[in-house]
Amino acid sequence: MPRPKTRIQLRNSETILEAALDVFSSQGFRGATLDQIAEVAGLSKPNLLYYFPSKEAIHQTLLTRLLHTWLDPLREMDATGDPVAEVMGYMRRKLELSRNYPRESRLFAIEILQGAPRMREAIEGELTALVAEKAVVLRQWMDEGRIARLDPVHLVFSIWALTQHYADFDVQVRTVLGEGHDPYAEAGAFLETLYTRLLAP
Amino acid sequence: MPRPKTRIQLRNSETILEAALDVFSSQGFRGATLDQIAEVAGLSKPNLLYYFPSKEAIHQTLLTRLLHTWLDPLREMDATGDPVAEVMGYMRRKLELSRNYPRESRLFAIEILQGAPRMREAIEGELTALVAEKAVVLRQWMDEGRIARLDPVHLVFSIWALTQHYADFDVQVRTVLGEGHDPYAEAGAFLETLYTRLLAP
DNA sequence: GTCTATACTCTGATAGAC
DNA sequence: GTCTATCAGAGTATAGAC
């Protein structure tokens, strides 16, 4: 039943995807088992395979959905806005994404780490195109002297690296910080300072 | 044969670990199979299990070795040196580590991403202690006005995130950059600028 | 639509010959 | 020390009852 029609089908599909996100993001594709997903979803294993043709299909559905969520913050960076504010806004939106969707961040990270076997197409297409488009905008701002001259693509990489770190390495971050810290609040303040200093013309 | 004695035993153990690093770092613990490791190592599967008691033991050996390599660059940061030069030096050594040991970086990343099930102890102990020790040094430098006042732990996180990104997300980095780029050379230049601006008092 | 039962494959580990 | 053969368990997927 690849295309759910009824309300129940839709709800069950969502329940499965929600459970699958939980398991795939913490165990990776091969580490995850249908048993685990079924348990989290509160459904039987064959029932999972009634809604999705295979484990692979569940995973693929998650990845496809993820890509849009993931690229939206960059897409919103506006060429007509104030340059520093736009880059800072992008950084903030990306950090919020890490805070609010850490499982999605880890799902994405595991996929890329393992060589993007199920996402290569999207990375070569949509993602690369978007970065290229925004690099033009950034370079324009640099040419106008409105932000510091930097490699625009590596500037984007730095935002990815610094924000996703807090979701992907959550265990390490919380362990090193110890009790009584709000990692994302502190990260927000730190990154605010970092990019203020970096971007100043 | 947990403790290799002869030269042949030592060489075979190393061959196995080398192959295992290849496979574990690109497939994760569960994604990796003994068959794959055996194939890469050019040995038979039972022969692997003659040298190591289990798949788990191979993995554990890799992780244990890894930790020291991983922490050395930070350990070398010298409290008596020039502050800016010391932080920059640490960043450079860490980037070199990503360039020269990308598989180790990915092995570490996958482990943390999945909640550090086999490394929690080391993170809670050795790693946290080292960061705490170096945070004192950094804070001292800040108090003396020799580098900018920043959260020292998040400063360390930023170095981890920005350098490891190039190893862990290698596929994405190379795809987005396209042909004819040297990611690490460009990263080096970018990070040099970033930390020069960030650390200036 | 959902369940029980099961087929079939993969994989970690062992036995035993050489 | 290394190999062939094989076991036992886990895991994906399907058959078929209800």
Tab-separated table of C-alpha atoms (C1' of nucleotides) in Angstrom:
chain	number	residue	atom	x	y	z
A	1	MET	CA	0.000	0.000	0.000
A	2	PRO	CA	2.471	2.637	-1.172
A	3	ARG	CA	-0.065	5.476	-1.290
A	4	PRO	CA	-2.198	5.557	1.858
A	5	LYS	CA	-5.749	6.699	1.196
A	6	THR	CA	-7.864	6.386	4.313
A	7	ARG	CA	-7.367	8.232	7.564
A	8	ILE	CA	-6.327	5.051	9.382
A	9	GLN	CA	-3.783	4.186	6.733
A	10	LEU	CA	-2.349	7.648	6.907
A	11	ARG	CA	-2.131	7.544	10.670
A	12	ASN	CA	-0.468	4.142	10.716
A	13	SER	CA	2.014	5.178	8.072
A	14	GLU	CA	2.957	8.157	10.178
A	15	THR	CA	3.260	6.022	13.305
A	16	ILE	CA	5.617	3.705	11.472
A	17	LEU	CA	7.740	6.523	10.090
A	18	GLU	CA	7.953	8.153	13.504
A	19	ALA	CA	9.097	4.896	15.068
A	20	ALA	CA	11.480	4.199	12.214
A	21	LEU	CA	13.065	7.634	12.620
A	22	ASP	CA	13.715	6.791	16.238
A	23	VAL	CA	15.387	3.509	15.452
A	24	PHE	CA	17.226	4.334	12.218
A	25	SER	CA	18.667	7.545	13.674
A	26	SER	CA	20.133	5.762	16.653
A	27	GLN	CA	21.171	2.459	15.068
A	28	GLY	CA	21.793	3.193	11.410
A	29	PHE	CA	20.109	1.323	8.573
A	30	ARG	CA	21.636	-2.068	9.183
A	31	GLY	CA	21.639	-1.733	12.923
A	32	ALA	CA	17.911	-1.144	12.924
A	33	THR	CA	15.595	-4.148	12.814
A	34	LEU	CA	11.953	-4.366	11.833
A	35	ASP	CA	11.314	-5.903	15.237
A	36	GLN	CA	12.563	-2.782	16.971
A	37	ILE	CA	10.566	-0.478	14.727
A	38	ALA	CA	7.450	-2.596	15.168
A	39	GLU	CA	7.867	-2.535	18.919
A	40	VAL	CA	8.253	1.254	19.064
A	41	ALA	CA	5.338	1.711	16.678
A	42	GLY	CA	3.140	-0.697	18.630
A	43	LEU	CA	2.378	-2.704	15.520
A	44	SER	CA	3.241	-6.190	14.360
A	45	LYS	CA	6.141	-6.766	12.021
A	46	PRO	CA	4.040	-8.046	9.116
A	47	ASN	CA	1.799	-5.049	9.547
A	48	LEU	CA	4.762	-2.764	8.907
A	49	LEU	CA	5.300	-4.593	5.669
A	50	TYR	CA	1.673	-4.116	4.743
A	51	TYR	CA	2.198	-0.356	4.748
A	52	PHE	CA	5.668	-0.330	3.283
A	53	PRO	CA	7.016	-2.865	0.803
A	54	SER	CA	10.355	-3.230	2.612
A	55	LYS	CA	12.648	-1.944	5.313
A	56	GLU	CA	14.516	-0.141	2.571
A	57	ALA	CA	11.335	1.678	1.523
A	58	ILE	CA	10.700	2.990	5.029
A	59	HIS	CA	14.215	4.305	5.180
A	60	GLN	CA	13.990	5.876	1.760
A	61	THR	CA	10.754	7.641	2.646
A	62	LEU	CA	12.371	9.168	5.714
A	63	LEU	CA	15.393	10.376	3.760
A	64	THR	CA	13.324	11.940	1.023
A	65	ARG	CA	11.188	13.871	3.491
A	66	LEU	CA	14.238	14.892	5.427
A	67	LEU	CA	15.995	16.608	2.569
A	68	HIS	CA	13.426	19.367	2.238
A	69	THR	CA	13.348	20.145	5.946
A	70	TRP	CA	17.088	20.168	5.878
A	71	LEU	CA	17.570	22.623	3.066
A	72	ASP	CA	14.764	25.043	3.929
A	73	PRO	CA	16.827	27.251	6.278
A	74	LEU	CA	19.382	27.890	3.571
A	75	ARG	CA	16.717	28.368	0.938
A	76	GLU	CA	15.212	31.150	3.064
A	77	MET	CA	18.425	33.178	3.021
A	78	ASP	CA	17.309	36.272	1.140
A	79	ALA	CA	19.543	37.997	-1.396
A	80	THR	CA	17.709	41.282	-0.844
A	81	GLY	CA	18.061	41.314	2.946
A	82	ASP	CA	20.840	42.657	5.133
A	83	PRO	CA	23.860	40.407	4.554
A	84	VAL	CA	25.071	39.952	8.120
A	85	ALA	CA	21.533	39.516	9.419
A	86	GLU	CA	20.774	36.993	6.683
A	87	VAL	CA	23.786	34.805	7.430
A	88	MET	CA	23.186	35.056	11.169
A	89	GLY	CA	19.530	34.201	10.590
A	90	TYR	CA	20.527	31.147	8.591
A	91	MET	CA	22.855	30.025	11.357
A	92	ARG	CA	20.094	30.491	13.948
A	93	ARG	CA	17.527	28.567	11.918
A	94	LYS	CA	20.004	25.750	11.395
A	95	LEU	CA	20.782	25.580	15.113
A	96	GLU	CA	17.052	25.499	15.864
A	97	LEU	CA	16.768	22.606	13.464
A	98	SER	CA	19.451	20.732	15.366
A	99	ARG	CA	17.686	21.458	18.629
A	100	ASN	CA	14.219	20.515	17.425
A	101	TYR	CA	15.068	17.689	15.056
A	102	PRO	CA	18.164	15.941	16.411
A	103	ARG	CA	17.026	12.545	15.171
A	104	GLU	CA	16.728	13.857	11.644
A	105	SER	CA	20.191	15.350	11.960
A	106	ARG	CA	21.650	12.037	13.039
A	107	LEU	CA	19.809	10.111	10.334
A	108	PHE	CA	21.321	12.452	7.782
A	109	ALA	CA	24.768	12.288	9.373
A	110	ILE	CA	24.878	8.501	9.442
A	111	GLU	CA	23.855	8.371	5.824
A	112	ILE	CA	26.590	10.782	4.696
A	113	LEU	CA	29.177	9.195	6.950
A	114	GLN	CA	28.611	5.867	5.299
A	115	GLY	CA	29.140	7.370	1.883
A	116	ALA	CA	25.543	8.425	1.202
A	117	PRO	CA	24.606	5.130	-0.501
A	118	ARG	CA	20.927	6.066	-0.502
A	119	MET	CA	21.219	9.824	-0.926
A	120	ARG	CA	23.928	10.428	-3.451
A	121	GLU	CA	21.476	11.605	-6.060
A	122	ALA	CA	19.911	14.236	-3.808
A	123	ILE	CA	23.303	15.527	-2.727
A	124	GLU	CA	24.618	15.743	-6.260
A	125	GLY	CA	21.441	17.443	-7.411
A	126	GLU	CA	19.317	19.530	-5.106
A	127	LEU	CA	21.831	20.175	-2.347
A	128	THR	CA	24.770	21.071	-4.562
A	129	ALA	CA	22.585	23.320	-6.705
A	130	LEU	CA	21.249	25.195	-3.703
A	131	VAL	CA	24.697	25.776	-2.247
A	132	ALA	CA	25.956	26.990	-5.619
A	133	GLU	CA	23.036	29.403	-5.859
A	134	LYS	CA	23.606	30.811	-2.391
A	135	ALA	CA	27.364	30.993	-2.923
A	136	VAL	CA	26.676	33.477	-5.699
A	137	VAL	CA	24.664	35.613	-3.301
A	138	LEU	CA	27.369	35.452	-0.645
A	139	ARG	CA	30.086	36.334	-3.111
A	140	GLN	CA	28.037	39.289	-4.295
A	141	TRP	CA	27.786	40.552	-0.725
A	142	MET	CA	31.532	40.134	-0.339
A	143	ASP	CA	32.206	42.007	-3.575
A	144	GLU	CA	30.062	44.847	-2.259
A	145	GLY	CA	32.100	44.858	0.939
A	146	ARG	CA	29.063	44.136	3.101
A	147	ILE	CA	30.532	41.010	4.712
A	148	ALA	CA	34.105	39.833	5.058
A	149	ARG	CA	35.674	38.095	2.082
A	150	LEU	CA	35.710	34.352	2.745
A	151	ASP	CA	35.265	31.198	0.737
A	152	PRO	CA	31.451	31.173	0.545
A	153	VAL	CA	31.102	27.401	0.303
A	154	HIS	CA	33.329	26.789	3.309
A	155	LEU	CA	31.336	29.431	5.159
A	156	VAL	CA	28.254	27.311	4.559
A	157	PHE	CA	30.162	24.184	5.599
A	158	SER	CA	31.125	25.915	8.838
A	159	ILE	CA	27.475	26.605	9.658
A	160	TRP	CA	26.579	23.002	8.941
A	161	ALA	CA	29.447	21.663	11.011
A	162	LEU	CA	28.977	23.939	14.005
A	163	THR	CA	25.211	23.556	14.297
A	164	GLN	CA	24.876	19.867	13.491
A	165	HIS	CA	27.646	19.027	15.924
A	166	TYR	CA	25.284	19.687	18.817
A	167	ALA	CA	22.711	17.215	17.552
A	168	ASP	CA	25.033	14.577	16.138
A	169	PHE	CA	27.492	14.498	19.036
A	170	ASP	CA	24.865	15.180	21.653
A	171	VAL	CA	26.118	12.452	23.990
A	172	GLN	CA	29.650	13.791	23.923
A	173	VAL	CA	28.574	17.416	24.276
A	174	ARG	CA	26.406	16.710	27.311
A	175	THR	CA	29.008	14.499	28.926
A	176	VAL	CA	31.805	17.024	28.546
A	177	LEU	CA	29.625	19.944	29.692
A	178	GLY	CA	28.352	18.010	32.696
A	179	GLU	CA	25.143	18.719	34.587
A	180	GLY	CA	23.326	22.023	34.627
A	181	HIS	CA	24.025	23.166	31.099
A	182	ASP	CA	21.749	23.988	28.186
A	183	PRO	CA	23.968	23.052	25.243
A	184	TYR	CA	21.874	24.804	22.622
A	185	ALA	CA	21.524	28.037	24.574
A	186	GLU	CA	25.269	28.175	25.082
A	187	ALA	CA	25.924	27.212	21.476
A	188	GLY	CA	23.605	29.995	20.354
A	189	ALA	CA	25.566	32.594	22.298
A	190	PHE	CA	28.912	31.205	21.161
A	191	LEU	CA	27.951	31.079	17.502
A	192	GLU	CA	26.475	34.549	17.678
A	193	THR	CA	29.875	35.855	18.783
A	194	LEU	CA	31.765	33.709	16.303
A	195	TYR	CA	29.848	34.826	13.232
A	196	THR	CA	29.650	38.435	14.342
A	197	ARG	CA	33.432	38.512	14.411
A	198	LEU	CA	33.896	36.444	11.298
A	199	LEU	CA	31.494	38.312	9.053
A	200	ALA	CA	32.424	41.897	9.954
A	201	PRO	CA	33.795	43.464	6.749
B	1	MET	CA	45.267	-15.363	20.949
B	2	PRO	CA	44.611	-11.971	22.606
B	3	ARG	CA	48.302	-11.104	23.034
B	4	PRO	CA	50.247	-11.765	19.822
B	5	LYS	CA	53.791	-12.933	20.476
B	6	THR	CA	55.481	-13.906	17.232
B	7	ARG	CA	56.189	-11.655	14.308
B	8	ILE	CA	53.617	-13.418	12.132
B	9	GLN	CA	50.956	-13.100	14.777
B	10	LEU	CA	51.674	-9.429	15.131
B	11	ARG	CA	51.560	-8.865	11.398
B	12	ASN	CA	48.298	-10.734	10.982
B	13	SER	CA	46.709	-8.894	13.889
B	14	GLU	CA	47.652	-5.629	12.263
B	15	THR	CA	46.321	-6.751	8.891
B	16	ILE	CA	43.021	-7.613	10.506
B	17	LEU	CA	42.771	-4.334	12.383
B	18	GLU	CA	43.625	-2.402	9.239
B	19	ALA	CA	40.903	-4.190	7.296
B	20	ALA	CA	38.448	-3.850	10.154
B	21	LEU	CA	39.042	-0.112	10.308
B	22	ASP	CA	38.179	0.076	6.641
B	23	VAL	CA	34.931	-1.781	7.047
B	24	PHE	CA	33.754	-0.554	10.451
B	25	SER	CA	34.379	3.083	9.546
B	26	SER	CA	32.292	2.867	6.409
B	27	GLN	CA	29.551	0.495	7.574
B	28	GLY	CA	29.290	0.921	11.329
B	29	PHE	CA	29.565	-1.937	13.781
B	30	ARG	CA	26.417	-3.782	12.808
B	31	GLY	CA	26.717	-2.977	9.141
B	32	ALA	CA	30.144	-4.553	9.013
B	33	THR	CA	30.405	-8.322	8.578
B	34	LEU	CA	33.265	-10.645	9.345
B	35	ASP	CA	33.093	-11.800	5.753
B	36	GLN	CA	33.828	-8.289	4.521
B	37	ILE	CA	36.675	-7.817	6.953
B	38	ALA	CA	38.118	-11.210	6.067
B	39	GLU	CA	37.920	-10.402	2.387
B	40	VAL	CA	39.694	-7.062	2.783
B	41	ALA	CA	42.294	-8.644	5.060
B	42	GLY	CA	42.856	-11.533	2.661
B	43	LEU	CA	42.259	-14.065	5.429
B	44	SER	CA	39.572	-16.577	6.127
B	45	LYS	CA	36.771	-15.819	8.529
B	46	PRO	CA	37.738	-18.485	11.064
B	47	ASN	CA	41.269	-17.173	10.937
B	48	LEU	CA	40.051	-13.771	12.069
B	49	LEU	CA	38.472	-15.460	15.036
B	50	TYR	CA	41.706	-17.210	15.780
B	51	TYR	CA	43.357	-13.849	16.367
B	52	PHE	CA	40.439	-12.108	18.036
B	53	PRO	CA	37.830	-13.809	20.200
B	54	SER	CA	34.919	-11.997	18.545
B	55	LYS	CA	33.810	-9.262	16.171
B	56	GLU	CA	33.171	-7.133	19.219
B	57	ALA	CA	36.780	-7.559	20.356
B	58	ILE	CA	38.161	-6.328	17.039
B	59	HIS	CA	35.977	-3.276	17.234
B	60	GLN	CA	36.907	-2.617	20.851
B	61	THR	CA	40.611	-2.829	20.051
B	62	LEU	CA	40.208	-0.227	17.320
B	63	LEU	CA	38.307	2.149	19.574
B	64	THR	CA	40.788	1.869	22.406
B	65	ARG	CA	43.719	2.640	20.124
B	66	LEU	CA	41.815	5.452	18.519
B	67	LEU	CA	41.207	7.410	21.676
B	68	HIS	CA	44.850	8.218	22.277
B	69	THR	CA	45.493	9.339	18.717
B	70	TRP	CA	42.386	11.422	18.960
B	71	LEU	CA	43.232	13.303	22.099
B	72	ASP	CA	46.942	13.865	21.470
B	73	PRO	CA	46.567	17.134	19.537
B	74	LEU	CA	44.671	18.700	22.424
B	75	ARG	CA	47.056	17.250	24.984
B	76	GLU	CA	49.926	18.976	23.196
B	77	MET	CA	48.379	22.426	23.669
B	78	ASP	CA	50.946	24.069	25.905
B	79	ALA	CA	49.957	26.382	28.747
B	80	THR	CA	53.319	28.123	28.576
B	81	GLY	CA	53.221	28.876	24.863
B	82	ASP	CA	51.748	31.837	22.988
B	83	PRO	CA	47.964	31.574	23.385
B	84	VAL	CA	46.839	32.384	19.855
B	85	ALA	CA	49.600	30.243	18.358
B	86	GLU	CA	48.714	27.361	20.665
B	87	VAL	CA	45.016	27.357	19.750
B	88	MET	CA	45.823	27.755	16.073
B	89	GLY	CA	48.346	24.939	16.375
B	90	TYR	CA	45.750	22.714	17.949
B	91	MET	CA	43.308	23.460	15.172
B	92	ARG	CA	45.971	22.689	12.565
B	93	ARG	CA	46.945	19.403	14.176
B	94	LYS	CA	43.299	18.399	14.407
B	95	LEU	CA	42.719	19.212	10.749
B	96	GLU	CA	45.791	17.188	9.833
B	97	LEU	CA	44.331	14.310	11.790
B	98	SER	CA	41.128	14.541	9.742
B	99	ARG	CA	43.138	14.605	6.561
B	100	ASN	CA	45.453	11.746	7.466
B	101	TYR	CA	43.055	9.569	9.448
B	102	PRO	CA	39.594	10.078	7.982
B	103	ARG	CA	38.591	6.466	8.689
B	104	GLU	CA	39.428	6.878	12.349
B	105	SER	CA	37.404	10.062	12.406
B	106	ARG	CA	34.392	8.311	10.935
B	107	LEU	CA	34.747	5.346	13.252
B	108	PHE	CA	34.687	7.729	16.181
B	109	ALA	CA	31.785	9.729	14.736
B	110	ILE	CA	29.600	6.695	14.137
B	111	GLU	CA	30.228	5.522	17.657
B	112	ILE	CA	29.236	8.851	19.214
B	113	LEU	CA	26.300	9.304	16.874
B	114	GLN	CA	24.860	6.025	18.003
B	115	GLY	CA	25.104	7.070	21.619
B	116	ALA	CA	28.662	5.838	22.294
B	117	PRO	CA	27.529	2.386	23.464
B	118	ARG	CA	31.118	1.104	23.453
B	119	MET	CA	32.946	4.289	24.404
B	120	ARG	CA	30.926	5.939	27.105
B	121	GLU	CA	33.496	5.175	29.748
B	122	ALA	CA	36.352	6.791	27.835
B	123	ILE	CA	34.290	9.868	27.092
B	124	GLU	CA	33.171	10.296	30.667
B	125	GLY	CA	36.711	9.763	31.921
B	126	GLU	CA	39.719	10.612	29.826
B	127	LEU	CA	38.110	12.924	27.288
B	128	THR	CA	36.079	14.977	29.742
B	129	ALA	CA	39.054	15.307	32.091
B	130	LEU	CA	41.343	16.520	29.315
B	131	VAL	CA	38.848	19.124	28.112
B	132	ALA	CA	38.334	20.334	31.677
B	133	GLU	CA	42.094	20.663	32.127
B	134	LYS	CA	42.551	22.613	28.902
B	135	ALA	CA	39.495	24.779	29.625
B	136	VAL	CA	41.334	26.041	32.691
B	137	VAL	CA	44.295	27.014	30.533
B	138	LEU	CA	42.082	28.754	27.990
B	139	ARG	CA	40.197	30.632	30.688
B	140	GLN	CA	43.497	31.755	32.168
B	141	TRP	CA	44.560	33.138	28.794
B	142	MET	CA	41.231	34.944	28.508
B	143	ASP	CA	41.588	36.412	31.984
B	144	GLU	CA	44.987	37.722	30.994
B	145	GLY	CA	43.444	39.324	27.925
B	146	ARG	CA	45.661	37.332	25.566
B	147	ILE	CA	42.781	35.809	23.584
B	148	ALA	CA	39.158	36.879	23.237
B	149	ARG	CA	36.769	35.927	26.024
B	150	LEU	CA	34.684	32.979	24.835
B	151	ASP	CA	33.217	29.864	26.372
B	152	PRO	CA	36.358	27.677	26.381
B	153	VAL	CA	34.532	24.364	26.084
B	154	HIS	CA	32.472	25.533	23.126
B	155	LEU	CA	35.675	26.848	21.588
B	156	VAL	CA	37.030	23.298	21.746
B	157	PHE	CA	33.751	21.950	20.361
B	158	SER	CA	34.058	24.364	17.443
B	159	ILE	CA	37.497	22.999	16.577
B	160	TRP	CA	36.221	19.445	16.738
B	161	ALA	CA	33.172	20.239	14.628
B	162	LEU	CA	34.961	22.262	11.968
B	163	THR	CA	37.878	19.906	11.462
B	164	GLN	CA	36.083	16.573	11.736
B	165	HIS	CA	33.412	17.772	9.327
B	166	TYR	CA	35.859	17.411	6.452
B	167	ALA	CA	36.569	13.770	7.247
B	168	ASP	CA	33.118	12.703	8.379
B	169	PHE	CA	31.158	14.415	5.607
B	170	ASP	CA	33.842	13.883	2.994
B	171	VAL	CA	31.381	12.671	0.359
B	172	GLN	CA	29.203	15.716	0.761
B	173	VAL	CA	32.124	18.134	0.883
B	174	ARG	CA	33.658	16.777	-2.313
B	175	THR	CA	30.335	16.638	-4.109
B	176	VAL	CA	29.407	20.209	-3.267
B	177	LEU	CA	32.873	21.549	-4.089
B	178	GLY	CA	33.006	19.684	-7.378
B	179	GLU	CA	36.119	18.725	-9.286
B	180	GLY	CA	39.479	20.417	-8.945
B	181	HIS	CA	39.372	21.253	-5.264
B	182	ASP	CA	41.607	20.272	-2.386
B	183	PRO	CA	39.104	20.323	0.496
B	184	TYR	CA	41.713	20.231	3.248
B	185	ALA	CA	43.880	22.951	1.765
B	186	GLU	CA	40.868	25.222	1.420
B	187	ALA	CA	39.639	24.286	4.881
B	188	GLY	CA	43.044	25.128	6.297
B	189	ALA	CA	42.956	28.615	4.813
B	190	PHE	CA	39.367	29.181	5.880
B	191	LEU	CA	39.926	28.034	9.452
B	192	GLU	CA	43.086	30.073	9.704
B	193	THR	CA	41.044	33.188	8.934
B	194	LEU	CA	38.187	32.138	11.173
B	195	TYR	CA	40.261	31.551	14.273
B	196	THR	CA	42.490	34.570	13.676
B	197	ARG	CA	39.397	36.741	13.773
B	198	LEU	CA	37.716	34.874	16.586
B	199	LEU	CA	40.660	34.750	18.973
B	200	ALA	CA	41.905	38.330	18.611
B	201	PRO	CA	41.510	39.914	22.068
C	1	DG	C1'	-6.300	-4.841	7.727
C	2	DT	C1'	-4.051	-7.433	11.068
C	3	DC	C1'	-2.325	-11.508	13.011
C	4	DT	C1'	0.304	-16.290	13.511
C	5	DA	C1'	3.333	-19.190	11.429
C	6	DT	C1'	7.005	-19.949	8.628
C	7	DA	C1'	10.355	-19.830	4.635
C	8	DC	C1'	14.757	-18.435	3.551
C	9	DT	C1'	19.016	-15.853	3.917
C	10	DC	C1'	22.760	-13.945	6.293
C	11	DT	C1'	26.106	-13.933	9.802
C	12	DG	C1'	28.855	-14.854	14.052
C	13	DA	C1'	31.037	-18.468	15.940
C	14	DT	C1'	32.752	-23.452	16.476
C	15	DA	C1'	34.494	-28.272	15.224
C	16	DG	C1'	37.833	-30.759	13.424
C	17	DA	C1'	41.014	-32.130	9.521
C	18	DC	C1'	45.576	-31.041	7.976
D	1	DG	C1'	48.079	-21.719	12.232
D	2	DT	C1'	44.934	-22.119	8.596
D	3	DC	C1'	41.362	-24.246	6.156
D	4	DT	C1'	36.523	-26.571	5.009
D	5	DA	C1'	32.280	-27.569	6.801
D	6	DT	C1'	28.677	-26.535	9.622
D	7	DC	C1'	25.705	-24.971	13.427
D	8	DA	C1'	22.596	-21.737	15.758
D	9	DG	C1'	20.444	-17.497	15.964
D	10	DA	C1'	18.758	-13.349	14.027
D	11	DG	C1'	16.302	-10.929	10.656
D	12	DT	C1'	13.635	-9.820	6.240
D	13	DA	C1'	9.890	-11.069	3.957
D	14	DT	C1'	5.767	-13.945	2.623
D	15	DA	C1'	1.627	-17.210	3.095
D	16	DG	C1'	-2.569	-17.682	4.605
D	17	DA	C1'	-6.156	-17.680	8.362
D	18	DC	C1'	-9.453	-14.573	10.332
